[in-house]
Structures are given as C-alpha cells and as structure tokens.
CSV table of C-alpha atoms and ligand atoms in Angstrom, one decimal:
chain,number,residue,atom,x,y,z
A,1,MET,CA,12.2,-20.5,-13.7
A,2,THR,CA,9.0,-18.0,-12.6
A,3,PRO,CA,5.8,-18.9,-14.8
A,4,ARG,CA,4.9,-16.5,-17.1
A,5,TYR,CA,1.1,-17.5,-17.1
A,6,PRO,CA,-1.6,-17.4,-15.8
A,7,THR,CA,-0.3,-13.2,-14.3
A,8,SER,CA,2.7,-11.8,-16.1
A,9,PRO,CA,4.9,-9.7,-13.9
A,10,MET,CA,3.1,-6.4,-15.5
A,11,THR,CA,-0.1,-7.8,-13.8
A,12,PRO,CA,0.1,-7.8,-10.2
A,13,SER,CA,-3.3,-7.7,-9.7
A,14,HIS,CA,-6.0,-8.6,-11.7
A,15,PRO,CA,-9.0,-6.4,-12.4
A,16,THR,CA,-12.2,-7.3,-11.9
A,17,PRO,CA,-15.1,-7.2,-14.5
A,18,ALA,CA,-16.5,-4.3,-12.5
A,19,GLU,CA,-13.5,-2.0,-12.6
A,20,ILE,CA,-13.5,-2.6,-16.3
A,21,GLU,CA,-16.9,-1.9,-16.2
A,22,LYS,CA,-16.5,1.4,-14.2
A,23,ALA,CA,-13.8,2.6,-16.6
A,24,ILE,CA,-16.2,2.3,-19.8
A,25,ARG,CA,-17.5,5.7,-20.3
A,26,ASN,CA,-20.9,6.0,-22.0
A,27,VAL,CA,-21.1,8.9,-24.7
A,28,PRO,CA,-25.1,9.4,-25.5
A,29,ASP,CA,-26.4,10.3,-29.3
A,30,PHE,CA,-23.0,9.2,-30.6
A,31,PRO,CA,-22.3,9.2,-33.5
A,32,LYS,CA,-26.1,9.6,-33.9
A,33,PRO,CA,-28.9,10.3,-31.7
A,34,GLY,CA,-30.4,7.5,-29.3
A,35,ILE,CA,-27.2,5.4,-29.7
A,36,GLN,CA,-25.5,5.3,-26.5
A,37,PHE,CA,-21.9,4.8,-27.5
A,38,LYS,CA,-19.3,2.6,-24.9
A,39,ASP,CA,-16.1,4.5,-25.1
A,40,ILE,CA,-13.5,1.7,-24.3
A,41,THR,CA,-10.5,4.3,-24.8
A,42,PRO,CA,-10.1,4.7,-20.9
A,43,VAL,CA,-9.8,1.1,-20.3
A,44,LEU,CA,-7.1,1.0,-23.0
A,45,ALA,CA,-5.4,4.2,-21.2
A,46,ASP,CA,-4.8,2.1,-18.0
A,47,ALA,CA,-2.3,-0.3,-18.5
A,48,ARG,CA,-3.9,-2.9,-15.3
A,49,LEU,CA,-7.3,-2.5,-16.8
A,50,PHE,CA,-6.0,-3.0,-20.3
A,51,SER,CA,-3.7,-5.9,-19.8
A,52,GLY,CA,-6.4,-7.7,-17.4
A,53,ALA,CA,-8.9,-7.6,-20.1
A,54,ILE,CA,-6.4,-9.1,-22.4
A,55,ASP,CA,-5.8,-11.8,-19.3
A,56,LEU,CA,-9.4,-11.8,-19.0
A,57,LEU,CA,-10.1,-12.5,-22.8
A,58,THR,CA,-7.4,-15.4,-23.0
A,59,GLU,CA,-8.2,-16.9,-19.6
A,60,LYS,CA,-9.4,-20.2,-21.4
A,61,PHE,CA,-6.1,-20.5,-23.5
A,62,ARG,CA,-2.6,-21.2,-23.2
A,63,PRO,CA,0.5,-20.6,-25.8
A,64,GLY,CA,-0.4,-23.5,-28.2
A,65,ASP,CA,-3.8,-23.7,-28.2
A,66,VAL,CA,-4.7,-21.0,-30.9
A,67,ASP,CA,-3.2,-20.8,-34.1
A,68,ALA,CA,-4.6,-16.9,-35.1
A,69,VAL,CA,-6.4,-14.1,-32.9
A,70,VAL,CA,-8.8,-12.7,-35.7
A,71,GLY,CA,-9.7,-9.3,-34.8
A,72,ILE,CA,-12.7,-7.5,-36.1
A,73,ASP,CA,-12.2,-3.6,-37.5
A,74,ALA,CA,-11.4,-1.5,-35.9
A,75,ARG,CA,-11.4,-1.5,-32.2
A,76,GLY,CA,-11.2,-5.3,-32.1
A,77,PHE,CA,-8.1,-5.1,-33.6
A,78,ILE,CA,-6.8,-3.5,-30.7
A,79,PHE,CA,-7.5,-6.2,-28.5
A,80,ALA,CA,-7.2,-8.7,-30.7
A,81,ALA,CA,-3.6,-8.3,-31.6
A,82,ALA,CA,-2.7,-7.8,-28.0
A,83,ALA,CA,-4.4,-11.4,-27.2
A,84,ALA,CA,-2.5,-12.9,-30.5
A,85,THR,CA,1.1,-12.2,-28.8
A,86,HIS,CA,-0.1,-13.0,-25.3
A,87,LEU,CA,-1.1,-16.3,-26.9
A,88,HIS,CA,2.0,-16.7,-29.1
A,89,ALA,CA,-0.8,-17.1,-31.8
A,90,GLY,CA,-0.7,-15.0,-35.3
A,91,PHE,CA,-3.2,-12.0,-36.2
A,92,VAL,CA,-5.5,-12.0,-38.5
A,93,PRO,CA,-7.7,-8.9,-39.4
A,94,VAL,CA,-11.3,-8.7,-40.7
A,95,ARG,CA,-11.8,-5.4,-42.1
A,96,LYS,CA,-14.3,-3.4,-43.8
A,97,LYS,CA,-14.8,-3.9,-47.6
A,98,GLY,CA,-12.4,-2.0,-49.5
A,99,LYS,CA,-9.1,-1.9,-46.8
A,100,LEU,CA,-7.6,-5.2,-47.5
A,101,PRO,CA,-5.0,-4.9,-50.2
A,102,TYR,CA,-5.0,-9.0,-51.7
A,103,GLN,CA,-7.9,-11.1,-52.8
A,104,THR,CA,-10.3,-11.6,-50.4
A,105,HIS,CA,-13.7,-13.1,-49.4
A,106,GLU,CA,-16.7,-11.0,-48.5
A,107,GLN,CA,-19.5,-11.3,-46.4
A,108,ASP,CA,-22.8,-9.1,-46.2
A,109,TYR,CA,-25.1,-8.5,-43.0
A,110,ALA,CA,-27.6,-6.5,-42.1
A,111,LEU,CA,-27.4,-3.0,-40.1
A,112,GLU,CA,-30.6,-1.6,-38.5
A,113,TYR,CA,-30.8,0.6,-41.9
A,114,GLY,CA,-29.0,-0.9,-44.7
A,115,HIS,CA,-26.6,-3.2,-45.0
A,116,ALA,CA,-22.5,-4.0,-44.7
A,117,THR,CA,-19.7,-5.8,-46.1
A,118,ILE,CA,-16.6,-7.1,-44.5
A,119,ALA,CA,-13.6,-9.2,-45.9
A,120,ILE,CA,-10.8,-11.2,-44.8
A,121,HIS,CA,-7.8,-12.3,-47.1
A,122,VAL,CA,-8.4,-15.6,-48.9
A,123,ASP,CA,-4.8,-17.1,-47.9
A,124,ALA,CA,-5.3,-15.6,-44.1
A,125,LEU,CA,-5.7,-19.0,-42.4
A,126,HIS,CA,-4.9,-22.4,-42.7
A,127,PRO,CA,-7.8,-25.0,-43.2
A,128,GLY,CA,-8.2,-26.4,-39.4
A,129,SER,CA,-6.7,-23.0,-38.1
A,130,ARG,CA,-7.8,-23.1,-34.3
A,131,VAL,CA,-9.1,-19.4,-34.3
A,132,LEU,CA,-10.5,-17.1,-31.1
A,133,LEU,CA,-12.4,-14.4,-32.7
A,134,ILE,CA,-12.5,-11.1,-31.0
A,135,ASP,CA,-14.5,-7.6,-31.1
A,136,ASP,CA,-14.7,-4.7,-28.6
A,137,LEU,CA,-18.4,-5.3,-28.3
A,138,LEU,CA,-21.6,-7.4,-29.3
A,139,ALA,CA,-24.6,-5.4,-30.4
A,140,THR,CA,-27.0,-6.9,-32.7
A,141,GLY,CA,-24.4,-9.8,-33.7
A,142,GLY,CA,-24.4,-9.1,-37.6
A,143,THR,CA,-20.8,-8.2,-37.1
A,144,ALA,CA,-19.4,-10.9,-35.6
A,145,ALA,CA,-21.5,-13.3,-37.1
A,146,ALA,CA,-20.7,-12.4,-40.7
A,147,ALA,CA,-16.9,-12.5,-39.2
A,148,ALA,CA,-17.4,-16.1,-37.8
A,149,ASP,CA,-18.4,-16.8,-41.3
A,150,LEU,CA,-15.9,-16.0,-43.1
A,151,VAL,CA,-13.5,-17.5,-40.8
A,152,GLU,CA,-15.2,-20.7,-41.3
A,153,LYS,CA,-15.5,-20.2,-44.9
A,154,LEU,CA,-11.7,-20.5,-44.8
A,155,GLY,CA,-12.0,-23.8,-42.7
A,156,GLY,CA,-10.9,-22.2,-39.5
A,157,LYS,CA,-12.5,-23.9,-36.2
A,158,ILE,CA,-13.9,-21.1,-33.9
A,159,LEU,CA,-12.6,-22.2,-30.2
A,160,GLU,CA,-14.2,-19.1,-28.8
A,161,VAL,CA,-15.7,-15.3,-30.1
A,162,GLY,CA,-14.5,-13.0,-27.3
A,163,PHE,CA,-15.9,-9.5,-26.3
A,164,LEU,CA,-15.0,-6.8,-23.7
A,165,ILE,CA,-18.9,-5.8,-23.8
A,166,GLU,CA,-22.1,-7.6,-24.5
A,167,LEU,CA,-25.6,-5.4,-25.0
A,168,SER,CA,-27.3,-8.8,-24.3
A,169,PHE,CA,-30.9,-6.6,-24.9
A,170,LEU,CA,-29.8,-7.1,-28.3
A,171,ASN,CA,-29.9,-10.8,-28.1
A,172,GLY,CA,-26.5,-10.6,-30.3
A,173,ARG,CA,-26.0,-14.3,-29.0
A,174,GLU,CA,-28.8,-15.9,-31.1
A,175,LYS,CA,-26.8,-14.8,-34.3
A,176,LEU,CA,-23.6,-16.4,-33.1
A,177,LYS,CA,-25.4,-19.8,-33.5
A,178,GLY,CA,-24.0,-21.8,-30.2
A,179,ARG,CA,-20.5,-20.6,-31.1
A,180,PRO,CA,-18.9,-20.4,-27.5
A,181,ILE,CA,-19.2,-16.8,-26.5
A,182,ARG,CA,-17.0,-14.8,-23.4
A,183,SER,CA,-18.2,-11.4,-22.9
A,184,LEU,CA,-16.7,-9.3,-20.1
A,185,VAL,CA,-18.8,-6.6,-19.2
A,186,VAL,CA,-22.8,-7.5,-19.8
A,187,TYR,CA,-25.1,-4.6,-19.8
B,201,AMP,P1,-23.4,-5.1,-34.1
B,201,AMP,O1,-22.8,-6.0,-35.8
B,201,AMP,O2,-24.5,-4.8,-33.9
B,201,AMP,O3,-23.2,-6.6,-33.1
B,201,AMP,O4,-22.4,-4.4,-34.1
B,201,AMP,C1,-21.3,-4.6,-33.2
B,201,AMP,C2,-20.1,-3.4,-34.0
B,201,AMP,O5,-20.6,-2.1,-34.1
B,201,AMP,C3,-18.9,-3.7,-33.2
B,201,AMP,O6,-17.4,-3.6,-33.9
B,201,AMP,C4,-19.0,-2.2,-32.5
B,201,AMP,O7,-17.7,-1.7,-32.2
B,201,AMP,C5,-19.9,-1.6,-33.0
B,201,AMP,N1,-21.0,-0.7,-32.0
B,201,AMP,C6,-22.4,-1.4,-32.0
B,201,AMP,N2,-23.1,-0.6,-31.1
B,201,AMP,C7,-22.2,0.1,-30.4
B,201,AMP,C8,-21.9,0.9,-29.1
B,201,AMP,N3,-23.5,1.4,-28.2
B,201,AMP,N4,-21.3,1.3,-28.6
B,201,AMP,C9,-19.5,1.3,-29.3
B,201,AMP,N5,-19.8,0.3,-30.6
B,201,AMP,C10,-20.7,-0.3,-30.9
C-alpha cells in the first residue's frame, strides 16, 4: 500500500515557508489606520500552498497523536478544520462570546483598547484530551492565551499551538507561557 504520510498524493511537493510568505498580502490601514493586516486568502486560494501549510502545521504529529484540533474564531477555523481531518482528529471551535448555542465557559482578555471574550462549549473536550490549538496569526498573544486557558479549564492537554503567521515584535509568545509554539512565517 502506498504510504499516505508524510506527503499525500495531492501535494506532490511541499511549499517552503518562504513561498507561503510570498503569497501573504499586506493590507495597510485595515481594519483601522496603523494596522498592517496580513491577508491569508491568497494562501487559501492556492491548493498547493493551502495543503502545504496544513502539512507544515501538523508536521510533528501522526493520526492518533491528537484527539482534538481547537480552532480560534474565525480564520483559525479554516486551518484547524483542515488539520483535524489530516490528523483524523475532532475539530472544536473557540468562538467569540454569544455565538455558541450550548452552555459555555468564557474567558476575557485584554485588547489594545478594551477587552474581548471568547467561549468554548463546556463539553467540547474530555479531560486529558490531547489538543493541537491553531489560529491564523499570533500578534500580542491575548487571543491564543485565552483560548489555551479555556482548553486547559476543560482538562485538555495542549501539545502545540500552531500559527500560520507570527508577528514576533509583539512578543505574543510570552503570553503563551512556555506552551510549545509552531509558526510558519515569522515577521
Ligand atoms: P492577538 O490577540 O493580539 O494575538 O491577535 C490575534 C488575533 O487577531 C488573531 O485571531 C488574528 O486573526 C487577528 N489579528 C491580529 N493582528 C492581525 C493582523 N495584523 N493581520 C491579520 N489578523 C490579525
């Protein structure tokens, strides 16, 4: 039988992180003046880059190693859901407050101005679940740290936190307090 991993028949050659970086579009002053928005839609639109990004984000693991891939609202869902099918793991959404229909645990975190709240279903993970947490981008780290706290509140064990992009000058890693991090493209 042809081995399915590490390369699938649909991805004849892996893109390098530099190729992924080239496809990321910088949009100045979006959604407000002074923000340089990293637009990942060109990566998603390119079959080789998208599936290659998933291969790289899941590189450390094989099917059976991870019970759940937790994705952060909203662009994190895209990568986390694809990673979940790749690893034969479940997918769990962490959503902005007020979006999940069942009982939730909520976690507040600080933004540059003000604060935000994210939520997870109370029964989304079994205690001891092995979790890969994924978002599209690590900036100040507030969002990912709040999501990591929610996972751990449910008894999940975070194996790794994965990002397509890390804005390293914002020191978001520090907020993740030693949890293992993988980021594919670092600015
Ligand atoms: P933070 O909590 O500061 O780490 O912000 C991370 C979240 O905000 C992620 O879910 C990103 O999708 C989004 N985000 C923050 N800064 C940017 C940016 N420059 N471009 C695109 N998304 C961003």
